[in-house]
């Protein structure tokens, strides 16, 4: 792992260390006040052995935005990119061939030892970059997802949805586990007040002959890099892309003839087969993963794996 620490108003030089326990004061800011954020993105190995990281700049910018909104020291973008490259170089041999990838996980947390700092930001912090090989989510074939539409709970505070911080995932855990136990669903689609937002770890898209509808960027949900990439490819492919607020009723109407899918780094684009709302099950299309979802997903995967031209400059060779 690569490690850098912040103290006295500046970042230390980064070091590469064996992955191991991190020493923290029991009074560390993060343990009491959840001053932490993270990122997740992938690097892909091609048949010729070269390794390419996908949209690292976007992920670094999002991490800096998360840090700003949590009043944590912002990582220096050049240093963080160097740390990511150093980790990839160090575990080059562990980058699986496609459809596997190396998953890269930077984390940032406040380390200032002060349990009286509920309203004082951390002035000391640690930045770590971890990496782990991952296999294709859909190696066993694409299984349509079952999703509970929850119009009661919120995933996060309205101003924090765009921050990739641990507390948001902790908040979504209870409702998601309860929904799994009660309705045997894969995920919960959070729709507070009836407005469709996102699931616990992915954005939500609706597709129908030449049209794509998704919520417009606001503070309530995470601005997915995969979402942005898919919207760009959809526009390139002549789709009419609409980003605006829509509600559960409109979504249930759309899926009578259209498709629904979740987008994110892990699965790229995963088709939804069933939505459950207030005890009623609604099949999406015929209950299978639809052709538009499959085709949009394959277009992005082909670029990521180097099988289609990278016209938008999303990949960086490491
Ligand atoms: C809450 C949430 N929404 C959306 C996404 C998708 O973001 P990205 O496409 O950048 O992976 C993620 C993470 O992967 C997430 O955790």
GROMACS .gro file of C-alpha atoms and ligand atoms in nm:
model
  334
    1UNK     CA    1   0.000   0.000   0.000
    2UNK     CA    2   0.107   0.360  -0.053
    3UNK     CA    3   0.085   0.587   0.252
    4UNK     CA    4   0.112   0.964   0.302
    5UNK     CA    5   0.029   1.162   0.615
    6UNK     CA    6  -0.088   1.520   0.664
    7UNK     CA    7   0.036   1.732   0.955
    8UNK     CA    8   0.144   2.091   1.009
    9UNK     CA    9  -0.044   2.201   0.697
   10UNK     CA   10   0.135   1.973   0.447
   11UNK     CA   11   0.148   1.623   0.307
   12UNK     CA   12   0.450   1.404   0.378
   13UNK     CA   13   0.628   1.225   0.095
   14UNK     CA   14   0.444   0.901   0.011
   15UNK     CA   15   0.592   0.561   0.101
   16UNK     CA   16   0.518   0.211  -0.026
   17UNK     CA   17   0.470  -0.035   0.262
   18UNK     CA   18   0.357  -0.395   0.299
   19UNK     CA   19  -0.019  -0.408   0.364
   20UNK     CA   20  -0.059  -0.429   0.740
   21UNK     CA   21  -0.234  -0.284   1.045
   22UNK     CA   22  -0.254   0.093   1.074
   23UNK     CA   23  -0.175   0.240   1.414
   24UNK     CA   24  -0.431   0.494   1.538
   25UNK     CA   25  -0.491   0.674   1.865
   26UNK     CA   26  -0.818   0.559   2.025
   27UNK     CA   27  -0.902   0.931   2.024
   28UNK     CA   28  -0.850   0.956   1.645
   29UNK     CA   29  -1.101   1.192   1.482
   30UNK     CA   30  -1.221   0.930   1.233
   31UNK     CA   31  -1.320   0.681   1.506
   32UNK     CA   32  -1.550   0.934   1.674
   33UNK     CA   33  -1.664   1.176   1.406
   34UNK     CA   34  -1.641   0.961   1.089
   35UNK     CA   35  -1.404   1.197   0.908
   36UNK     CA   36  -1.330   0.959   0.623
   37UNK     CA   37  -1.381   0.916   0.251
   38UNK     CA   38  -1.266   0.674  -0.016
   39UNK     CA   39  -1.261   0.599  -0.388
   40UNK     CA   40  -1.286   0.288  -0.603
   41UNK     CA   41  -1.170   0.239  -0.961
   42UNK     CA   42  -1.004  -0.017  -1.183
   43UNK     CA   43  -0.695  -0.087  -1.391
   44UNK     CA   44  -0.714  -0.338  -1.678
   45UNK     CA   45  -0.451  -0.566  -1.829
   46UNK     CA   46  -0.450  -0.613  -2.206
   47UNK     CA   47  -0.345  -0.917  -2.403
   48UNK     CA   48  -0.006  -0.748  -2.472
   49UNK     CA   49   0.056  -0.721  -2.095
   50UNK     CA   50   0.013  -0.342  -2.074
   51UNK     CA   51  -0.194  -0.207  -1.782
   52UNK     CA   52  -0.435   0.087  -1.821
   53UNK     CA   53  -0.620   0.271  -1.546
   54UNK     CA   54  -0.974   0.398  -1.614
   55UNK     CA   55  -1.062   0.765  -1.547
   56UNK     CA   56  -0.826   0.804  -1.255
   57UNK     CA   57  -0.840   1.186  -1.282
   58UNK     CA   58  -1.217   1.187  -1.228
   59UNK     CA   59  -1.189   0.962  -0.924
   60UNK     CA   60  -0.915   1.177  -0.774
   61UNK     CA   61  -1.124   1.489  -0.829
   62UNK     CA   62  -1.422   1.321  -0.663
   63UNK     CA   63  -1.206   1.225  -0.366
   64UNK     CA   64  -1.086   1.584  -0.333
   65UNK     CA   65  -1.448   1.699  -0.342
   66UNK     CA   66  -1.543   1.444  -0.072
   67UNK     CA   67  -1.250   1.564   0.141
   68UNK     CA   68  -1.355   1.929   0.098
   69UNK     CA   69  -1.715   1.860   0.195
   70UNK     CA   70  -1.598   1.667   0.504
   71UNK     CA   71  -1.345   1.939   0.593
   72UNK     CA   72  -1.057   1.692   0.566
   73UNK     CA   73  -0.719   1.787   0.415
   74UNK     CA   74  -0.751   1.753   0.036
   75UNK     CA   75  -0.513   1.504  -0.124
   76UNK     CA   76  -0.272   1.662  -0.369
   77UNK     CA   77  -0.388   1.531  -0.710
   78UNK     CA   78  -0.036   1.482  -0.847
   79UNK     CA   79   0.080   1.300  -0.535
   80UNK     CA   80  -0.229   1.077  -0.523
   81UNK     CA   81  -0.192   0.984  -0.892
   82UNK     CA   82   0.174   0.899  -0.825
   83UNK     CA   83   0.070   0.683  -0.528
   84UNK     CA   84  -0.182   0.495  -0.745
   85UNK     CA   85   0.077   0.441  -1.019
   86UNK     CA   86   0.332   0.320  -0.763
   87UNK     CA   87   0.087   0.065  -0.620
   88UNK     CA   88  -0.008  -0.061  -0.967
   89UNK     CA   89   0.358  -0.089  -1.064
   90UNK     CA   90   0.432  -0.279  -0.741
   91UNK     CA   91   0.155  -0.535  -0.798
   92UNK     CA   92   0.166  -0.547  -1.177
   93UNK     CA   93   0.188  -0.924  -1.175
   94UNK     CA   94  -0.135  -0.944  -0.973
   95UNK     CA   95  -0.343  -0.753  -1.230
   96UNK     CA   96  -0.571  -1.024  -1.373
   97UNK     CA   97  -0.642  -1.055  -1.743
   98UNK     CA   98  -0.977  -0.931  -1.873
   99UNK     CA   99  -1.253  -0.965  -1.769
  100UNK     CA  100  -1.077  -0.933  -1.432
  101UNK     CA  101  -0.916  -0.608  -1.319
  102UNK     CA  102  -0.713  -0.453  -1.040
  103UNK     CA  103  -0.946  -0.264  -0.807
  104UNK     CA  104  -0.783   0.044  -0.656
  105UNK     CA  105  -0.908   0.180  -0.325
  106UNK     CA  106  -0.767   0.510  -0.191
  107UNK     CA  107  -0.884   0.598   0.162
  108UNK     CA  108  -0.847   0.919   0.361
  109UNK     CA  109  -0.919   0.961   0.733
  110UNK     CA  110  -0.873   1.216   1.010
  111UNK     CA  111  -0.617   1.104   1.270
  112UNK     CA  112  -0.603   1.404   1.507
  113UNK     CA  113  -0.624   1.264   1.861
  114UNK     CA  114  -0.896   1.473   2.027
  115UNK     CA  115  -1.227   1.335   2.146
  116UNK     CA  116  -1.347   1.689   2.209
  117UNK     CA  117  -1.336   1.772   1.837
  118UNK     CA  118  -1.700   1.711   1.742
  119UNK     CA  119  -1.714   2.056   1.584
  120UNK     CA  120  -1.346   2.091   1.494
  121UNK     CA  121  -1.204   1.942   1.176
  122UNK     CA  122  -0.910   1.700   1.183
  123UNK     CA  123  -0.583   1.882   1.123
  124UNK     CA  124  -0.395   1.553   1.080
  125UNK     CA  125  -0.489   1.280   0.835
  126UNK     CA  126  -0.368   0.968   0.657
  127UNK     CA  127  -0.405   0.881   0.291
  128UNK     CA  128  -0.363   0.517   0.187
  129UNK     CA  129  -0.392   0.345  -0.149
  130UNK     CA  130  -0.481  -0.025  -0.147
  131UNK     CA  131  -0.532  -0.256  -0.444
  132UNK     CA  132  -0.688  -0.596  -0.496
  133UNK     CA  133  -0.751  -0.820  -0.796
  134UNK     CA  134  -1.121  -0.859  -0.880
  135UNK     CA  135  -1.299  -1.091  -1.119
  136UNK     CA  136  -1.590  -1.011  -1.350
  137UNK     CA  137  -1.910  -0.959  -1.156
  138UNK     CA  138  -2.100  -1.142  -1.429
  139UNK     CA  139  -1.857  -1.425  -1.496
  140UNK     CA  140  -2.148  -1.667  -1.441
  141UNK     CA  141  -2.377  -1.476  -1.681
  142UNK     CA  142  -2.587  -1.165  -1.629
  143UNK     CA  143  -2.852  -1.228  -1.367
  144UNK     CA  144  -3.139  -0.976  -1.361
  145UNK     CA  145  -3.150  -0.794  -1.026
  146UNK     CA  146  -3.438  -0.781  -0.780
  147UNK     CA  147  -3.468  -0.435  -0.629
  148UNK     CA  148  -3.682  -0.301  -0.347
  149UNK     CA  149  -3.816   0.050  -0.414
  150UNK     CA  150  -3.800   0.222  -0.074
  151UNK     CA  151  -3.983   0.555  -0.060
  152UNK     CA  152  -3.951   0.585   0.318
  153UNK     CA  153  -3.581   0.577   0.408
  154UNK     CA  154  -3.305   0.805   0.283
  155UNK     CA  155  -2.959   0.670   0.203
  156UNK     CA  156  -2.783   0.977   0.342
  157UNK     CA  157  -2.838   1.333   0.455
  158UNK     CA  158  -2.954   1.531   0.150
  159UNK     CA  159  -2.633   1.735   0.127
  160UNK     CA  160  -2.403   1.432   0.173
  161UNK     CA  161  -2.517   1.196  -0.101
  162UNK     CA  162  -2.245   1.319  -0.337
  163UNK     CA  163  -1.975   1.246  -0.078
  164UNK     CA  164  -1.818   0.898  -0.087
  165UNK     CA  165  -1.798   0.859   0.287
  166UNK     CA  166  -1.830   0.556   0.513
  167UNK     CA  167  -2.129   0.694   0.706
  168UNK     CA  168  -2.349   0.683   0.396
  169UNK     CA  169  -2.279   0.311   0.354
  170UNK     CA  170  -2.338   0.246   0.722
  171UNK     CA  171  -2.672   0.429   0.694
  172UNK     CA  172  -2.783   0.218   0.396
  173UNK     CA  173  -2.680  -0.112   0.559
  174UNK     CA  174  -2.980  -0.157   0.793
  175UNK     CA  175  -3.255  -0.092   0.534
  176UNK     CA  176  -3.066  -0.306   0.276
  177UNK     CA  177  -3.025  -0.606   0.509
  178UNK     CA  178  -3.388  -0.578   0.621
  179UNK     CA  179  -3.503  -0.569   0.256
  180UNK     CA  180  -3.288  -0.871   0.171
  181UNK     CA  181  -3.436  -1.071   0.456
  182UNK     CA  182  -3.796  -0.970   0.388
  183UNK     CA  183  -3.811  -0.954   0.006
  184UNK     CA  184  -3.501  -1.153  -0.106
  185UNK     CA  185  -3.383  -0.852  -0.305
  186UNK     CA  186  -3.029  -0.772  -0.420
  187UNK     CA  187  -3.045  -0.400  -0.346
  188UNK     CA  188  -3.264  -0.115  -0.229
  189UNK     CA  189  -3.343   0.178  -0.459
  190UNK     CA  190  -3.375   0.479  -0.230
  191UNK     CA  191  -3.657   0.711  -0.337
  192UNK     CA  192  -3.717   0.950  -0.044
  193UNK     CA  193  -4.041   1.142  -0.086
  194UNK     CA  194  -4.106   0.937  -0.400
  195UNK     CA  195  -3.809   1.082  -0.597
  196UNK     CA  196  -3.580   0.818  -0.746
  197UNK     CA  197  -3.218   0.855  -0.625
  198UNK     CA  198  -2.983   0.555  -0.632
  199UNK     CA  199  -2.910   0.223  -0.460
  200UNK     CA  200  -2.663   0.168  -0.175
  201UNK     CA  201  -2.368   0.142  -0.412
  202UNK     CA  202  -2.477   0.221  -0.769
  203UNK     CA  203  -2.656   0.480  -0.980
  204UNK     CA  204  -2.989   0.409  -1.149
  205UNK     CA  205  -3.068   0.448  -1.521
  206UNK     CA  206  -3.382   0.393  -1.730
  207UNK     CA  207  -3.346   0.298  -2.100
  208UNK     CA  208  -3.602   0.276  -2.378
  209UNK     CA  209  -3.567   0.284  -2.761
  210UNK     CA  210  -3.331   0.579  -2.809
  211UNK     CA  211  -3.399   0.739  -2.469
  212UNK     CA  212  -3.207   0.734  -2.143
  213UNK     CA  213  -3.344   0.891  -1.824
  214UNK     CA  214  -3.154   0.939  -1.500
  215UNK     CA  215  -3.160   1.181  -1.209
  216UNK     CA  216  -2.972   1.506  -1.277
  217UNK     CA  217  -2.661   1.578  -1.071
  218UNK     CA  218  -2.744   1.724  -0.732
  219UNK     CA  219  -2.607   1.678  -0.380
  220UNK     CA  220  -2.833   1.383  -0.291
  221UNK     CA  221  -2.647   1.099  -0.467
  222UNK     CA  222  -2.300   0.994  -0.574
  223UNK     CA  223  -2.192   1.130  -0.912
  224UNK     CA  224  -2.078   0.802  -1.063
  225UNK     CA  225  -1.790   0.800  -1.306
  226UNK     CA  226  -1.949   0.497  -1.476
  227UNK     CA  227  -2.277   0.692  -1.504
  228UNK     CA  228  -2.092   0.979  -1.672
  229UNK     CA  229  -1.913   0.737  -1.908
  230UNK     CA  230  -2.236   0.556  -2.003
  231UNK     CA  231  -2.421   0.883  -2.062
  232UNK     CA  232  -2.138   0.998  -2.288
  233UNK     CA  233  -2.148   0.672  -2.487
  234UNK     CA  234  -2.528   0.687  -2.507
  235UNK     CA  235  -2.509   1.041  -2.648
  236UNK     CA  236  -2.237   0.931  -2.893
  237UNK     CA  237  -2.471   0.651  -3.002
  238UNK     CA  238  -2.755   0.895  -3.075
  239UNK     CA  239  -2.955   0.845  -2.756
  240UNK     CA  240  -3.163   1.129  -2.627
  241UNK     CA  241  -3.022   1.157  -2.271
  242UNK     CA  242  -3.237   1.330  -2.008
  243UNK     CA  243  -3.105   1.417  -1.661
  244UNK     CA  244  -3.383   1.532  -1.430
  245UNK     CA  245  -3.583   1.442  -1.121
  246UNK     CA  246  -3.840   1.166  -1.177
  247UNK     CA  247  -4.063   0.979  -0.938
  248UNK     CA  248  -4.159   0.621  -0.863
  249UNK     CA  249  -4.480   0.647  -1.060
  250UNK     CA  250  -4.297   0.757  -1.377
  251UNK     CA  251  -4.040   0.479  -1.326
  252UNK     CA  252  -4.309   0.212  -1.291
  253UNK     CA  253  -4.471   0.341  -1.607
  254UNK     CA  254  -4.137   0.342  -1.796
  255UNK     CA  255  -4.054  -0.019  -1.713
  256UNK     CA  256  -4.375  -0.152  -1.872
  257UNK     CA  257  -4.190  -0.123  -2.204
  258UNK     CA  258  -3.839  -0.008  -2.109
  259UNK     CA  259  -3.533  -0.125  -1.918
  260UNK     CA  260  -3.379  -0.032  -1.583
  261UNK     CA  261  -3.016  -0.078  -1.480
  262UNK     CA  262  -2.764   0.000  -1.206
  263UNK     CA  263  -2.431   0.158  -1.298
  264UNK     CA  264  -2.104   0.154  -1.107
  265UNK     CA  265  -1.739   0.054  -1.117
  266UNK     CA  266  -1.803  -0.298  -0.983
  267UNK     CA  267  -2.064  -0.422  -1.230
  268UNK     CA  268  -2.043  -0.148  -1.499
  269UNK     CA  269  -2.415  -0.181  -1.591
  270UNK     CA  270  -2.638  -0.441  -1.428
  271UNK     CA  271  -2.989  -0.504  -1.557
  272UNK     CA  272  -3.288  -0.492  -1.322
  273UNK     CA  273  -3.549  -0.768  -1.372
  274UNK     CA  274  -3.794  -0.693  -1.091
  275UNK     CA  275  -3.893  -0.388  -0.885
  276UNK     CA  276  -4.089  -0.436  -0.563
  277UNK     CA  277  -4.289  -0.136  -0.446
  278UNK     CA  278  -4.523  -0.140  -0.145
  279UNK     CA  279  -4.556  -0.517  -0.162
  280UNK     CA  280  -4.628  -0.541  -0.536
  281UNK     CA  281  -4.377  -0.696  -0.780
  282UNK     CA  282  -4.331  -0.527  -1.117
  283UNK     CA  283  -4.140  -0.707  -1.394
  284UNK     CA  284  -3.904  -0.482  -1.588
  285UNK     CA  285  -3.958  -0.559  -1.958
  286UNK     CA  286  -3.992  -0.936  -1.952
  287UNK     CA  287  -3.800  -0.975  -1.627
  288UNK     CA  288  -3.471  -1.039  -1.809
  289UNK     CA  289  -3.167  -0.817  -1.871
  290UNK     CA  290  -3.268  -0.609  -2.174
  291UNK     CA  291  -3.081  -0.565  -2.505
  292UNK     CA  292  -3.012  -0.191  -2.456
  293UNK     CA  293  -2.852  -0.260  -2.117
  294UNK     CA  294  -2.638  -0.538  -2.265
  295UNK     CA  295  -2.528  -0.332  -2.561
  296UNK     CA  296  -2.441  -0.017  -2.363
  297UNK     CA  297  -2.250  -0.227  -2.111
  298UNK     CA  298  -2.052  -0.407  -2.385
  299UNK     CA  299  -1.955  -0.075  -2.544
  300UNK     CA  300  -1.803   0.054  -2.221
  301UNK     CA  301  -1.637  -0.278  -2.134
  302UNK     CA  302  -1.481  -0.292  -2.485
  303UNK     CA  303  -1.322   0.051  -2.429
  304UNK     CA  304  -1.202  -0.039  -2.078
  305UNK     CA  305  -1.042  -0.361  -2.201
  306UNK     CA  306  -0.881  -0.200  -2.505
  307UNK     CA  307  -1.102  -0.377  -2.762
  308UNK     CA  308  -1.257  -0.051  -2.888
  309UNK     CA  309  -1.092   0.291  -2.944
  310UNK     CA  310  -1.067   0.519  -2.640
  311UNK     CA  311  -1.205   0.831  -2.813
  312UNK     CA  312  -1.257   1.027  -2.492
  313UNK     CA  313  -0.910   0.969  -2.345
  314UNK     CA  314  -1.041   0.774  -2.044
  315UNK     CA  315  -0.752   0.529  -2.013
  316UNK     CA  316  -0.401   0.602  -1.895
  317UNK     CA  317  -0.124   0.349  -1.947
  318UNK     CA  318   0.066   0.272  -1.628
  319LIG     C1  319  -2.347   0.509  -0.359
  319LIG     C2  320  -2.282   0.486  -0.489
  319LIG     N1  321  -2.343   0.533  -0.600
  319LIG     C3  322  -2.288   0.518  -0.722
  319LIG     C4  323  -2.169   0.452  -0.738
  319LIG     C5  324  -2.111   0.439  -0.874
  319LIG     O1  325  -1.999   0.522  -0.888
  319LIG     P1  326  -1.885   0.489  -0.991
  319LIG     O2  327  -1.951   0.469  -1.122
  319LIG     O3  328  -1.797   0.607  -0.989
  319LIG     O4  329  -1.820   0.363  -0.944
  319LIG     C6  330  -2.101   0.402  -0.624
  319LIG     C7  331  -1.971   0.337  -0.628
  319LIG     O5  332  -1.921   0.268  -0.696
  319LIG     C8  333  -2.160   0.419  -0.498
  319LIG     O6  334  -2.100   0.370  -0.389
   0.00000   0.00000   0.00000
